CSV table of C-alpha atoms in Angstrom, one decimal:
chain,number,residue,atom,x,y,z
C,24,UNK,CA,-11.5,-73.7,4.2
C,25,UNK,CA,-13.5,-76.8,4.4
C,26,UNK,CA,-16.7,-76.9,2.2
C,27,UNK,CA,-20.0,-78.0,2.7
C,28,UNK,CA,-20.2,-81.8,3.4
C,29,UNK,CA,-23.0,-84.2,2.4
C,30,UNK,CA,-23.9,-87.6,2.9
C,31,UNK,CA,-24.3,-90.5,1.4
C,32,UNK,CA,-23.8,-89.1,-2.1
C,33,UNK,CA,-25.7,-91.4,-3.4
C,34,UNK,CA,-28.9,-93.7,-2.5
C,35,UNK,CA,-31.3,-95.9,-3.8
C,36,UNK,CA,-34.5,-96.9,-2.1
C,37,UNK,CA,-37.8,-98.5,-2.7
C,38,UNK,CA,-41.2,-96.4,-3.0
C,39,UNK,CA,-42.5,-96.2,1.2
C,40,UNK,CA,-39.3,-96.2,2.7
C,41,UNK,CA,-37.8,-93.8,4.4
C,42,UNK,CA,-34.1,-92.3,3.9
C,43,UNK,CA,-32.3,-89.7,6.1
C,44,UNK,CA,-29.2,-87.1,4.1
C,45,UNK,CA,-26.8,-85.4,6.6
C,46,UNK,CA,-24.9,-81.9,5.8
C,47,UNK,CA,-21.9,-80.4,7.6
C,48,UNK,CA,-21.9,-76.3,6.8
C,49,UNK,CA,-18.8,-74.5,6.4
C,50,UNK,CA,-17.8,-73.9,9.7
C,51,UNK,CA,-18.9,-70.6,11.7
C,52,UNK,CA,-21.9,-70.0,8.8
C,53,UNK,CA,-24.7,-69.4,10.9
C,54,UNK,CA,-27.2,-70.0,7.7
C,55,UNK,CA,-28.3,-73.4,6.2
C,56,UNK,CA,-31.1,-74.5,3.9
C,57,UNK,CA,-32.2,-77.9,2.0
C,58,UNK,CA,-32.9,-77.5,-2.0
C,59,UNK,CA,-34.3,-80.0,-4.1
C,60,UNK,CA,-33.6,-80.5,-7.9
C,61,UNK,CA,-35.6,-82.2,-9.7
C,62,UNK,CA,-33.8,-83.5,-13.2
C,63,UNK,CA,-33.9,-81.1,-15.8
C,64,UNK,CA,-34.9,-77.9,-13.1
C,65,UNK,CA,-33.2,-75.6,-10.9
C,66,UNK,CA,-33.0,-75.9,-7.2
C,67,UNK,CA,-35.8,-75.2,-5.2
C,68,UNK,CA,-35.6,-74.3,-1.6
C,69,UNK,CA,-37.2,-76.9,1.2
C,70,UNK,CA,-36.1,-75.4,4.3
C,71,UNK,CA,-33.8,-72.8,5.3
C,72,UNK,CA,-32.3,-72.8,9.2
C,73,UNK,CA,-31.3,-69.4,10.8
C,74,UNK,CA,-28.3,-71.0,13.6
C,75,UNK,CA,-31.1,-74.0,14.8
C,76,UNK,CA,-34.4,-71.8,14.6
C,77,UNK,CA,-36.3,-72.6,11.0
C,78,UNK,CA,-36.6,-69.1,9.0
C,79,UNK,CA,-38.8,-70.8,5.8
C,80,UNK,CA,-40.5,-74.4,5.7
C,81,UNK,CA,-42.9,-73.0,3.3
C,82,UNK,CA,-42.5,-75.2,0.6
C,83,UNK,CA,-41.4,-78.5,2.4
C,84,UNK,CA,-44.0,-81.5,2.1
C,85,UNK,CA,-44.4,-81.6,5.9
C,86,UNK,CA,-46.3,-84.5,6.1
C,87,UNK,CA,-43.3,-86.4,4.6
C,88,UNK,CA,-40.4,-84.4,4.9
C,89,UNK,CA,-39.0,-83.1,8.5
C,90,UNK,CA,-35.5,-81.6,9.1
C,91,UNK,CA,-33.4,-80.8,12.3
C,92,UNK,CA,-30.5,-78.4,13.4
C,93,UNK,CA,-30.4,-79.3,16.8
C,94,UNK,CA,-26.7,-77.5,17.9
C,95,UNK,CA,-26.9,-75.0,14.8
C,96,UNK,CA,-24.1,-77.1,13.0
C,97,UNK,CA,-25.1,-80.2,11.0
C,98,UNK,CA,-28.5,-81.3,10.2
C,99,UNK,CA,-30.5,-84.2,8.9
C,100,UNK,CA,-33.2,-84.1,6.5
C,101,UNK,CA,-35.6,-87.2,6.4
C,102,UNK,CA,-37.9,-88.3,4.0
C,103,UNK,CA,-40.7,-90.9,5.5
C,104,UNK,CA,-42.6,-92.2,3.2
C,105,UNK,CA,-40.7,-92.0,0.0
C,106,UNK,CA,-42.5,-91.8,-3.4
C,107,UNK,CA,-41.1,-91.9,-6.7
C,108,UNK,CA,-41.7,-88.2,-7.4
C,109,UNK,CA,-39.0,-87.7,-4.3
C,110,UNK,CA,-36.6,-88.8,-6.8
C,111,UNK,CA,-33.8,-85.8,-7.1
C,112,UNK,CA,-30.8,-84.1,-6.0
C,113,UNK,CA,-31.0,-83.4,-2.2
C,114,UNK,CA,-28.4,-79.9,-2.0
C,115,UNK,CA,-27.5,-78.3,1.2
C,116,UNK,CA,-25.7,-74.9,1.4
C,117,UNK,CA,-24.7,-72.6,3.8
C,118,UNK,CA,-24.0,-68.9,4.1
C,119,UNK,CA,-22.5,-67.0,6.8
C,120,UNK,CA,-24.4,-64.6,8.6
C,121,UNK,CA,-22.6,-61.6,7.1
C,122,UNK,CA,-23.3,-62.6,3.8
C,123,UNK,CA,-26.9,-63.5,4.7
C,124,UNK,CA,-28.3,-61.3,1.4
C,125,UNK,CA,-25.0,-62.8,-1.0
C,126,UNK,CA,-23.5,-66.0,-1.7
C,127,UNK,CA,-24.7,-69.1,-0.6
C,128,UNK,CA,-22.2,-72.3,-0.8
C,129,UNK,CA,-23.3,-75.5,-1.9
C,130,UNK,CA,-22.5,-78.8,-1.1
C,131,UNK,CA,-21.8,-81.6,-3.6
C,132,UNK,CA,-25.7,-82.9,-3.1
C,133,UNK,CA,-27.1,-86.4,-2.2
C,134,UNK,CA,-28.8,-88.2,-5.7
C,135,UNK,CA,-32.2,-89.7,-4.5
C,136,UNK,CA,-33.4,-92.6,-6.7
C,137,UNK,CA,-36.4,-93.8,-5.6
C,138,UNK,CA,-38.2,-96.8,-7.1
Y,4,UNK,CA,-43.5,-72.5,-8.4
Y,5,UNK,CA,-40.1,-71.4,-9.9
Y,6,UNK,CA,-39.6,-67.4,-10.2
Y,7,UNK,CA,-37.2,-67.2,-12.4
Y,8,UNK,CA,-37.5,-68.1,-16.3
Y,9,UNK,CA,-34.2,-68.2,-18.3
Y,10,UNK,CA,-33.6,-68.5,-22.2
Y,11,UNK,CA,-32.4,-70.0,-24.1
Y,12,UNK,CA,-32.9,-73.4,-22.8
Y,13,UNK,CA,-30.0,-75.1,-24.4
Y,14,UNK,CA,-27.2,-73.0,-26.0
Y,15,UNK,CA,-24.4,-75.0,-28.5
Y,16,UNK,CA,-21.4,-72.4,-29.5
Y,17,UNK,CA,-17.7,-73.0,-30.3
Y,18,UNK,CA,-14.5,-72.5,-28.4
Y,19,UNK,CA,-13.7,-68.8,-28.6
Y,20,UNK,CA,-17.7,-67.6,-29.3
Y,21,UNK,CA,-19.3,-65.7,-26.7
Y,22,UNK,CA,-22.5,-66.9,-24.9
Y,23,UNK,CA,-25.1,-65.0,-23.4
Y,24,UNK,CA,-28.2,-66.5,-21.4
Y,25,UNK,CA,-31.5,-64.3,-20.5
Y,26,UNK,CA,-33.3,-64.3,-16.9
Y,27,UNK,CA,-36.4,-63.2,-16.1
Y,28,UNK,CA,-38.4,-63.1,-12.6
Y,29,UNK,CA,-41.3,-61.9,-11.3
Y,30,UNK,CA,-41.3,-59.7,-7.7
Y,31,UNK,CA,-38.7,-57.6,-6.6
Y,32,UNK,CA,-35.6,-58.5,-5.6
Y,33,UNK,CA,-32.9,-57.2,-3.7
Y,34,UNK,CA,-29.9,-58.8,-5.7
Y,35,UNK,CA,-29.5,-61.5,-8.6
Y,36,UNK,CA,-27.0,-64.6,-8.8
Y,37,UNK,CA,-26.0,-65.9,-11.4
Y,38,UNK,CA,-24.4,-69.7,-10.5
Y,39,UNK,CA,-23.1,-72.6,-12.7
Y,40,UNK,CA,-23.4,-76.3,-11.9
Y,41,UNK,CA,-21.4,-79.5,-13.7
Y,42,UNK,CA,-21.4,-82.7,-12.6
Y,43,UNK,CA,-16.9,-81.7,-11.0
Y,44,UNK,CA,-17.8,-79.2,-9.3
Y,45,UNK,CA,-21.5,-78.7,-8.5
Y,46,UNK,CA,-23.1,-75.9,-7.8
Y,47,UNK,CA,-20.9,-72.8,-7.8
Y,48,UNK,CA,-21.5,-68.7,-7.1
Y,49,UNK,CA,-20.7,-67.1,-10.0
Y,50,UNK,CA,-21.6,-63.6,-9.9
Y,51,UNK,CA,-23.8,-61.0,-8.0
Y,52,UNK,CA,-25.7,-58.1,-8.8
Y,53,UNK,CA,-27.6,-55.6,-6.7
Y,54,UNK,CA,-30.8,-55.0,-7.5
Y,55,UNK,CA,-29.3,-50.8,-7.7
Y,56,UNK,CA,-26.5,-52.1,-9.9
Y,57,UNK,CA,-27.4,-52.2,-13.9
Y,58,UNK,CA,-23.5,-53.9,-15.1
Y,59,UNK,CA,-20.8,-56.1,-13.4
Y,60,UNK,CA,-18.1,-57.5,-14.5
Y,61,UNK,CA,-15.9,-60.0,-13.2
Y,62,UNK,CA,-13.0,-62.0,-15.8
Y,63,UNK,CA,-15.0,-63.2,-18.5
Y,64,UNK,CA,-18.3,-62.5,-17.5
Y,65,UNK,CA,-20.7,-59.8,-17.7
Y,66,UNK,CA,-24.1,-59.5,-15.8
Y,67,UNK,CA,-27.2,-57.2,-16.7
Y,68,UNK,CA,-29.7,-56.0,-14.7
Y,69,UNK,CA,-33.0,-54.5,-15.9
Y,70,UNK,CA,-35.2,-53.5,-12.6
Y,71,UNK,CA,-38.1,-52.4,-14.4
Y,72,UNK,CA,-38.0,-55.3,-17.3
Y,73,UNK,CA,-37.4,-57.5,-14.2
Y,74,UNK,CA,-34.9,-59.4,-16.4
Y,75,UNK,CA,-31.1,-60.0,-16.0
Y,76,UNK,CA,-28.2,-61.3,-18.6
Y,77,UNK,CA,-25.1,-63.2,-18.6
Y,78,UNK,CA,-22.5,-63.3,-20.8
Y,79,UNK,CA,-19.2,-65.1,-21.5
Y,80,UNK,CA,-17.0,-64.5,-23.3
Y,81,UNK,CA,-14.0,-66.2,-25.4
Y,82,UNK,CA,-16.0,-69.2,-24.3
Y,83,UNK,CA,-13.7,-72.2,-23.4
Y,84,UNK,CA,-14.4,-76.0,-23.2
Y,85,UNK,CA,-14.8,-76.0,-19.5
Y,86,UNK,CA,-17.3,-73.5,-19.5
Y,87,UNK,CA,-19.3,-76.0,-20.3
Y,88,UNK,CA,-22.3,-76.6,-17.9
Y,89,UNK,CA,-25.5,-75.7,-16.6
Y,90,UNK,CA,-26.1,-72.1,-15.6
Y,91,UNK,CA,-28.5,-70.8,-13.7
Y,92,UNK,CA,-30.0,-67.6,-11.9
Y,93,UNK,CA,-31.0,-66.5,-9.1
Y,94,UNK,CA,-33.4,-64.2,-7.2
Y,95,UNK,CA,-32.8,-63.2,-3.4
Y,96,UNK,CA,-35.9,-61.2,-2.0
Y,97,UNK,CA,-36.0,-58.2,-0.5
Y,98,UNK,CA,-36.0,-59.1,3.2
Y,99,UNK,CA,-33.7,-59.7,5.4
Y,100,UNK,CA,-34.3,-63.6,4.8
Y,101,UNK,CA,-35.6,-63.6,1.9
Y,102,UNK,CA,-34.9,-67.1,0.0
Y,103,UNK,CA,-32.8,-67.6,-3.2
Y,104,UNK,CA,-35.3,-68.5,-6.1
Y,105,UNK,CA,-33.7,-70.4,-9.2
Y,106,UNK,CA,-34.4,-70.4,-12.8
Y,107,UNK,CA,-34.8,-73.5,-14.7
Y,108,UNK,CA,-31.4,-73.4,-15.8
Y,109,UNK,CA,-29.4,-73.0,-19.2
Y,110,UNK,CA,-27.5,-75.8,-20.5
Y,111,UNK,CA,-24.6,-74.3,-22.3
Y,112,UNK,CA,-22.2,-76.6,-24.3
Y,113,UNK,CA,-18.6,-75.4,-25.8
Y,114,UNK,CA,-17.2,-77.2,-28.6
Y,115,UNK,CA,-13.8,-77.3,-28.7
């Protein structure tokens, strides 16, 4: 089967910009979420998405950082402003519903450079 | 801030050696990952044990739990050159939704 699909893989952008990443789930998992990595840490969870309905925002910088599932398929997370700390790997994965407490499968991540 | 903790932070061993990394975390859990990540493949499930399991096996690896230490192990072993990445746990909570936490990660080179 398909894996998870993200994009751009890559992107560079200037300090008060904004920037959008898009991620396509393997198809039929009902379960997506947003990590960060920072360089040198593990991922750290932003926002996870139960179908379209948001299960934990808890640590996402709302006043910067929003995210959307609107059909419960793809979604876009968007950073606006950007600061230089924002600079990491932007991971999405996805999990099926029956394996809501196991696995989760990752996508190959979006490298944020900001400057 | 990150749950888990993981030691050693770097670990350098040669073809054929085994390699075993340390996880700790801090609340209760209802299973532990472990996953590795290299800059092919990115991140990938490796393992996963319930928090009522204590050993697990699968190929070369090995995965510890200790409940009431709150700390978990991985080994490999008969390392190989393309075992060579980051590795990194993982903590799932014990509700129903309960987010995956990572450690900060060990990087593990294998010399061949």
């Amino acid at each position: 089967e398909a894996g998870v699909a993200q994009s751009p893989r890559y992107k560079i952008i200037e300090k008060r910009q904004s920037v959008a990443f898009w991620c396509n789930p393997i198809s039929g998992h009902a379960t997506l979420y947003w990590y960060q990595q920072i360089l040198g840490q593990g991922p750290k969870l932003l926002i996870q998405f139960q179908n379209n309905g948001v299960v934990d925002d808890s640590q996402l910088p709302k006043d910067r950082f929003s995210a959307e599932r609107l059909k419960g398929v793809d979604s876009t997370l968007k950073i606006q402003p950007a600061k230089l700390e924002d600079s990491a790997v932007y991971l999405c994965a996805s999990g099926s519903r029956d394996s809501l407490l196991h696995e989760q499968f990752f996508g190959p991540g979006t490298r944020l450079t900001v400057l | 801030s990150q749950q888990g903790e993981e030691d050693p932070q770097a670990l350098s061993i040669q073809e054929g050696e085994n390699a075993t990394m340390n996880c700790s975390y801090k609340t209760s859990i209802n299973n532990l990952q472990w996953y590795r990540q290299n800059s092919g493949r990115g991140l990938v499930h490796l393992i996963l044990i319930r928090s009522n399991e204590r050993e697990k096996h699968s190929g070369r690896l090995r995965v510890t739990l200790d409940t009431s230490k709150k700390s978990s192990s991985l080994l490999i072993t008969a390392s190989r050159a393309a075992d060579t990445a980051s590795y990194f746990c993982a903590s799932r909570g014990g509700t129903s939704y309960g987010k995956l936490t990572f450690g900060q990660g060990t990087i593990l080179t294998v010399h061949p």
